[in-house]
Tab-separated table of C-alpha atoms in Angstrom:
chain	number	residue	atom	x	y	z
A	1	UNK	CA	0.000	0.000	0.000
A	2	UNK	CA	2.599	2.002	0.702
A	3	UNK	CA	4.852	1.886	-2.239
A	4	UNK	CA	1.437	2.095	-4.314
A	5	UNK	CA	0.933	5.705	-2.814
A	6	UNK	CA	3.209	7.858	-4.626
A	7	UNK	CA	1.167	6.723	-7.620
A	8	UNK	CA	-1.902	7.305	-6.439
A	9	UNK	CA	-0.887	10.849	-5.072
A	10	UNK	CA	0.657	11.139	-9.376
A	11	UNK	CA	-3.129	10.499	-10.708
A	12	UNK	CA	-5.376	11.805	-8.517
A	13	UNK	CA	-3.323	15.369	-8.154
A	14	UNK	CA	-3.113	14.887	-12.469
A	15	UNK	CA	-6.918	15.116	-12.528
A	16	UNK	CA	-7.272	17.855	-9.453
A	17	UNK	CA	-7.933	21.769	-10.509
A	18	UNK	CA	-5.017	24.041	-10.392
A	19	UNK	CA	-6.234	26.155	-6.969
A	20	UNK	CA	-7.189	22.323	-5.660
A	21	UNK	CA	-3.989	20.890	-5.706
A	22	UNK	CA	-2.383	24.197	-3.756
A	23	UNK	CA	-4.334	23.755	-1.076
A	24	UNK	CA	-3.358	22.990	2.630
A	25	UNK	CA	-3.555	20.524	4.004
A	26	UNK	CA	-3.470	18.391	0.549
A	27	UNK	CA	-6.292	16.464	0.044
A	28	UNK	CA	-5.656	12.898	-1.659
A	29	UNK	CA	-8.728	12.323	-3.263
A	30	UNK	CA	-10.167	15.459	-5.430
A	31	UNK	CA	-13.545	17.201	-5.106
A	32	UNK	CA	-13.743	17.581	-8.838
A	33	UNK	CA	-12.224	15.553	-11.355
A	34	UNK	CA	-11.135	18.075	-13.863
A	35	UNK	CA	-9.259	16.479	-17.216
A	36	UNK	CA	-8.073	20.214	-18.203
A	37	UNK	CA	-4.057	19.341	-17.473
A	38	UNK	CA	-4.649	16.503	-19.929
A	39	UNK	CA	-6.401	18.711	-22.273
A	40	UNK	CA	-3.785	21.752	-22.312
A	41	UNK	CA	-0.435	18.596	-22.929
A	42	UNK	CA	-2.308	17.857	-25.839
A	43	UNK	CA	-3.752	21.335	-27.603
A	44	UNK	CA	-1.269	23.173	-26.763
A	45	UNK	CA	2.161	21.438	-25.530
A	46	UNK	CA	2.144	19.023	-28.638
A	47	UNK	CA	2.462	15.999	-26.268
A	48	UNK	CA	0.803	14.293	-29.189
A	49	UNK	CA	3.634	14.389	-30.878
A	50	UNK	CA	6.101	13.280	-28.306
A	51	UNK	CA	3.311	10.760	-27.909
A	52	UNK	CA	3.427	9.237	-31.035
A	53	UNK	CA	7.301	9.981	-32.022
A	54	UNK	CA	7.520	7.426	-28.241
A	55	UNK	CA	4.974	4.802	-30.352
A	56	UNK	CA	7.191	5.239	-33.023
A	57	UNK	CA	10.322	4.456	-31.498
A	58	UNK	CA	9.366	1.751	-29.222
A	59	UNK	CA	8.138	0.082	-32.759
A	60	UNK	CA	10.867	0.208	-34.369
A	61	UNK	CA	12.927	-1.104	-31.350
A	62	UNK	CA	10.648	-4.057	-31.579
A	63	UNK	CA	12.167	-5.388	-34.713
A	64	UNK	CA	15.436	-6.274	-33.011
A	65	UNK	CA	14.096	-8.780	-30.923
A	66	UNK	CA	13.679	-10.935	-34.325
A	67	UNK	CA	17.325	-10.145	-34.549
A	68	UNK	CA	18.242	-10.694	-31.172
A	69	UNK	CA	16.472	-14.011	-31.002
A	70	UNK	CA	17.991	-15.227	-34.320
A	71	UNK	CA	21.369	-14.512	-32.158
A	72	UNK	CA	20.553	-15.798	-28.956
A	73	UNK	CA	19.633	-19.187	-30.954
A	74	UNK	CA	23.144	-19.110	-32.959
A	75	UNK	CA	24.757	-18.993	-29.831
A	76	UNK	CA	22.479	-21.768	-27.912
A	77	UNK	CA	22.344	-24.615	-30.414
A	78	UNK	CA	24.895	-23.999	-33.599
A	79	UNK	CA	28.829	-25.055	-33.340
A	80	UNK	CA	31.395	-23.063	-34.759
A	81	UNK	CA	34.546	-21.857	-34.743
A	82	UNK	CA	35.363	-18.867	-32.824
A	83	UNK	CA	32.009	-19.015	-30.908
A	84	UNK	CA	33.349	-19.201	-27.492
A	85	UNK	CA	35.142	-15.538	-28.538
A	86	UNK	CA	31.872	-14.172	-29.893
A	87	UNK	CA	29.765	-14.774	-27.633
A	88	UNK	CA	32.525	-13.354	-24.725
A	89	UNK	CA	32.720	-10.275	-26.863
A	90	UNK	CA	29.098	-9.819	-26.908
A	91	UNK	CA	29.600	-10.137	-23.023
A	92	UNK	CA	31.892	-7.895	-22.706
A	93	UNK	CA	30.113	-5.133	-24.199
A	94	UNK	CA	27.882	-5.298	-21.354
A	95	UNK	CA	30.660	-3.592	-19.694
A	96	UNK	CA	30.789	-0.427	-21.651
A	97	UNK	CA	29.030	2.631	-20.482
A	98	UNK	CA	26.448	4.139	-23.085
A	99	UNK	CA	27.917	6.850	-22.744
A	100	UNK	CA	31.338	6.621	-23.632
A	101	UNK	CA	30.094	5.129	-27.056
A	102	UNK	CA	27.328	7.918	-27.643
A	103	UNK	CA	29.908	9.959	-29.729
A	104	UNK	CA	31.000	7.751	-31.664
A	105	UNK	CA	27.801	6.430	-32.898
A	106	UNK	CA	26.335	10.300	-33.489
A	107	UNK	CA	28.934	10.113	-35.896
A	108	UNK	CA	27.944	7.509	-37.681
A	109	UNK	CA	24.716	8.160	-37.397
A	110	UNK	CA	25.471	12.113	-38.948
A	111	UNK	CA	27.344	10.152	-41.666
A	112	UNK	CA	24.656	8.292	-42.608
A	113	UNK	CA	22.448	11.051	-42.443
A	114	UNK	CA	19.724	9.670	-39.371
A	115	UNK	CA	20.715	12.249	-36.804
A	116	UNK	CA	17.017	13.804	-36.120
A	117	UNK	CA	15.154	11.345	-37.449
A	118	UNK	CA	12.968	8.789	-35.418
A	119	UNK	CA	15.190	5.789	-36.776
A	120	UNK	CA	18.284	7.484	-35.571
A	121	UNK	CA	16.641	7.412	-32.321
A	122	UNK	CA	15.639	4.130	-32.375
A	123	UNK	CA	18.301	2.104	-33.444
A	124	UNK	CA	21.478	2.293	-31.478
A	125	UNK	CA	18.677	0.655	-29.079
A	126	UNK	CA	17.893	-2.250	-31.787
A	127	UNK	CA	20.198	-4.878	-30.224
A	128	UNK	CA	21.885	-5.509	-26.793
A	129	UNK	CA	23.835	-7.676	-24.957
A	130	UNK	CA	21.979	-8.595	-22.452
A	131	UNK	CA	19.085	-9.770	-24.289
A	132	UNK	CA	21.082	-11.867	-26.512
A	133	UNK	CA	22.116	-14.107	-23.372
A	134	UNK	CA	18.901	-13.926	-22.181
A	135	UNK	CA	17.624	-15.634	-25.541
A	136	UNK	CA	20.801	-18.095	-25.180
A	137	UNK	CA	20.128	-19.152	-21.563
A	138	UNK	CA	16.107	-19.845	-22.692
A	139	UNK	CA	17.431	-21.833	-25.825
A	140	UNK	CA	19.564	-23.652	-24.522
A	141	UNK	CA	16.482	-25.155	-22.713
A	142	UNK	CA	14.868	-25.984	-26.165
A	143	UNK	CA	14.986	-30.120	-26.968
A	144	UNK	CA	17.967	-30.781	-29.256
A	145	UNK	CA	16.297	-33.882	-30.591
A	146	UNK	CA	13.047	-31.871	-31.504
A	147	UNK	CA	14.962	-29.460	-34.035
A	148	UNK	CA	16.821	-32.834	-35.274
A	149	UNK	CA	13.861	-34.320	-35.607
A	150	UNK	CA	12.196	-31.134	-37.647
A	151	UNK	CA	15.603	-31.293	-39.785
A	152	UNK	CA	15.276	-34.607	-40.540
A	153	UNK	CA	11.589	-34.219	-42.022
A	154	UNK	CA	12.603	-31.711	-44.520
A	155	UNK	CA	12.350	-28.404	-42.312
A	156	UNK	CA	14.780	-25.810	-43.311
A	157	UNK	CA	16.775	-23.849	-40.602
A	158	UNK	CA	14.483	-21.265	-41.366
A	159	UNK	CA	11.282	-22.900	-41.118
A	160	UNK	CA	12.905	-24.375	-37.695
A	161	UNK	CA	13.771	-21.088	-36.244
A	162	UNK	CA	10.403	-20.079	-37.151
A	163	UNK	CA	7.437	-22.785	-36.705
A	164	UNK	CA	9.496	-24.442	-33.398
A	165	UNK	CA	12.014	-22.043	-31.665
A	166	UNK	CA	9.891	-18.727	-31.824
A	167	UNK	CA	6.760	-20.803	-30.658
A	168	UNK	CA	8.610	-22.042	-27.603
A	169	UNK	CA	10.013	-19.152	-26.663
A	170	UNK	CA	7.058	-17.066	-25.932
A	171	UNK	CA	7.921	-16.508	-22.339
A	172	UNK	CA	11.152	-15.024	-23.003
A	173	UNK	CA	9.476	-13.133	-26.154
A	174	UNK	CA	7.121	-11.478	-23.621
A	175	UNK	CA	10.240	-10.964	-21.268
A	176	UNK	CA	12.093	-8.840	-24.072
A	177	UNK	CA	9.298	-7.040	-25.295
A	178	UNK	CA	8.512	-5.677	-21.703
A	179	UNK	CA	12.566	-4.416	-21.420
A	180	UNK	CA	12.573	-3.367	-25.034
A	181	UNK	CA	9.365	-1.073	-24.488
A	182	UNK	CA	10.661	-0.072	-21.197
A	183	UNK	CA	13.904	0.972	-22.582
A	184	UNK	CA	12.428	2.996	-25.554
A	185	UNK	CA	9.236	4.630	-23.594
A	186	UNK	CA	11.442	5.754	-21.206
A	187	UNK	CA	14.177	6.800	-23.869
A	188	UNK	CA	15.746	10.267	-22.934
A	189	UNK	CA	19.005	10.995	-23.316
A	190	UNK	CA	19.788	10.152	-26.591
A	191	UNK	CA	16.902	11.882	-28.003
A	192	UNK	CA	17.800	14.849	-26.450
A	193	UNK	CA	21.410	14.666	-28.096
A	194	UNK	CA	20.659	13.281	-31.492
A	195	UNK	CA	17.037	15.675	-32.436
A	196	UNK	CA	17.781	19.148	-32.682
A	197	UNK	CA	13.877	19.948	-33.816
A	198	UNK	CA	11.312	19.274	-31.216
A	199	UNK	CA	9.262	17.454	-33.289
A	200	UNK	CA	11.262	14.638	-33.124
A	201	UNK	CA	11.398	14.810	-29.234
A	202	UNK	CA	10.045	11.540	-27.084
A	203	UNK	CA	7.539	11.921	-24.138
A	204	UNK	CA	10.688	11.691	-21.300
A	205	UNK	CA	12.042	14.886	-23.194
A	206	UNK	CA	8.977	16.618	-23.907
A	207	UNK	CA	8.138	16.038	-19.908
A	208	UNK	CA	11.798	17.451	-18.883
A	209	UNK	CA	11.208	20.351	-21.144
A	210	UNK	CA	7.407	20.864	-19.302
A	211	UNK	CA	9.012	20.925	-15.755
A	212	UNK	CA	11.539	23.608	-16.932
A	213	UNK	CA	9.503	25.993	-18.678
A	214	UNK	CA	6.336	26.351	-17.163
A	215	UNK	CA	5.450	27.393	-13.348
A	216	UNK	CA	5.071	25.086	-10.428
A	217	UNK	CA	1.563	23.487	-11.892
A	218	UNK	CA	1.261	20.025	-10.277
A	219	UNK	CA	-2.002	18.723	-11.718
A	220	UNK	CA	-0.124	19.598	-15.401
A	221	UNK	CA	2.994	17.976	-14.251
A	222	UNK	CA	1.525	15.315	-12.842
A	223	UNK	CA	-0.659	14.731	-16.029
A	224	UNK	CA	2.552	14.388	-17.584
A	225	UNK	CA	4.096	12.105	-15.688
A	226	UNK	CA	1.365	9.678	-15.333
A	227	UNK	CA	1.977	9.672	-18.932
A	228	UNK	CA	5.076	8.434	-19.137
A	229	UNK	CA	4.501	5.788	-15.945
A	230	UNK	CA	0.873	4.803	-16.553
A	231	UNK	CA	1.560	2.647	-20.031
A	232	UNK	CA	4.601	0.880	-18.320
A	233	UNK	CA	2.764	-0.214	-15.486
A	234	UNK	CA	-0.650	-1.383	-17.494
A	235	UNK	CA	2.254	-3.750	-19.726
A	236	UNK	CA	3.886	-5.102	-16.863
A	237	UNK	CA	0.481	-6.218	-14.988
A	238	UNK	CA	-0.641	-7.984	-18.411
A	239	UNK	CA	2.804	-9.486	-19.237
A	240	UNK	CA	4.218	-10.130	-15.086
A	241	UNK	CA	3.086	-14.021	-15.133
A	242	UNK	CA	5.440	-13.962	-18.544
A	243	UNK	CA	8.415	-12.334	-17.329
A	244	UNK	CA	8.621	-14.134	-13.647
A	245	UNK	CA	8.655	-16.997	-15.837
A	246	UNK	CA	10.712	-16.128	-18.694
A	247	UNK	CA	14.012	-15.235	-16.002
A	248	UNK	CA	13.644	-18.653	-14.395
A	249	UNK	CA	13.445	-20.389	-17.603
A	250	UNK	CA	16.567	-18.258	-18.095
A	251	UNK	CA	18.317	-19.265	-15.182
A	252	UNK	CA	18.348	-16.437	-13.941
A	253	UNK	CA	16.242	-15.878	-10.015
C-alpha cells in the first residue's frame, strides 16, 4: 500500500484543478475531477507528438528482438569456430558505459544522415547484450532432438527457427518485449542529443522540457508524468506471469 501511494498521489493530483492541488492541508482524493491538465499537454504542448514519435520508437525497437532471437539461438544450439570468442565479446560489451560510445555512434549516425530522425533514435537501441544471453540461456532449454527431428523431415533452418524455436520461446518473447518497451518509452538521453527539432522529441524529453519551462503546476505535471509511468505499469500487470517466468526459464532468479 505504501509503495502504491506515490502513484496514487501522481493520478489523482493529475486530474485535481489548479487552486485544488495548492491547497493545505493536501487532500488525496479530489472534489472535482477536472481532465483540463490533460487537455492543455495535448492542444497546446504538442504531447501528441512526443506521444506518437515514443509509439514510433518503441516500434521500431521491436524489430530487433527478431534479430536478437535469431542470435541468442546461434549462440544456444549452432557449433562453430570462434564461438566461445563471440559470444565473450558480446559479453563484454555489457561492460561499456552508453555513454562513452554515444559519440561515436552520433557520428555515424550524422554520416549516414539519421541524426534527427525517429530511426536514428531508435536504433542504437535495436540490439543488446543482455538480451542476446537472455535468448541463449532460454534456448539452450529448447529439446535438441526436436529441431533434429524437424531437420530430418525436410524443415529448413528457417522454417525451424520459425514454426518451433519462436513458438517455444514465448515466455522469453514477452520478457524482451517488456525491457525493449521499457527501454524505448522511457528513452531520454539520446533523443535529447541526437534531435535538434522538437518534433522529433520523445515523451521523457517533452516532460523534462514541461518541468523547466512552465510554473510550479502540479495537476499539469503530474498529467505528464502519469503519462510516461501509466503505459509501463498497465504492460507489466498484463505481461508479469510472462516475465517471472521467462528469467527462471533463463536461469536467472
Amino acid at each position: 500500500m505504501l509503495t502504491a501511494f506515490p502513484f496514487v498521489w501522481m493520478l489523482t493530483t493529475s486530474v485535481k484543478p489548479l487552486s485544488e492541488s495548492r491547497q493545505y492541508p493536501p487532500q488525496v482524493l479530489p472534489s472535482e475531477v477536472s481532465l483540463a491538465s490533460y487537455q492543455r499537454l495535448f492542444e497546446d504542448l504538442d504531447f501528441g507528438r512526443y506521444l506518437l514519435n515514443t509509439v514510433v520508437v518503441v516500434l521500431i525497437s521491436f524489430a530487433g528482438l527478431l534479430l536478437m532471437a535469431m542470435a541468442g539461438y546461434g549462440f544456444a544450439k549452432f557449433r562453430f569456430r570462434g564461438k566461445g570468442v563471440m559470444f565473450a565479446l558480446v559479453l563484454a560489451t555489457m561492460m561499456i558505459p552508453v555513454q562513452v560510445t554515444m559519440i561515436p555512434t552520433y557520428l555515424l549516425l550524422n554520416g549516414a544522415g539519421l541524426t534527427n530522425t525517429l530511426v536514428g533514435i531508435a536504433l542504437p537501441a535495436l540490439v543488446s547484450a543482455f538480451s542476446i544471453f537472455l535468448f541463449r540461456q532460454f534456448m539452450m532449454t529448447i529439446s535438441d532432438e526436436l529441431l533434429e527431428a524437424a531437420r530430418l523431415d525436410g524443415a529448413s533452418e528457417a522454417r525451424v527457427f520459425g514454426s518451433i524455436v519462436l513458438p517455444l520461446s514465448r515466455p522469453i518473447l514477452a520478457v524482451q518485449a517488456v525491457l525493449t518497451f521499457i527501454a524505448g518509452w522511457n528513452s531520454f538521453l539520446w533523443p535529447l542529443i541526437i534531435a535538434n527539432d522538437e518534433e522529433k522529441y520523445t515523451l521523457a524529453v517533452g516532460l523534462s522540457l514541461l518541468n523547466q519551462q512552465l510554473s510550479i503546476n502540479p495537476p499539469l505535471q503530474m498529467a505528464g508524468a502519469s503519462l510516461m509511468v501509466v503505459p509501463i505499469l498497465i504492460i507489466f500487470a498484463v505481461f508479469s506471469r510472462h516475465v517471472v517466468r521467462g528469467f527462471t526459464m533463463s536461469g536467472l532468479k
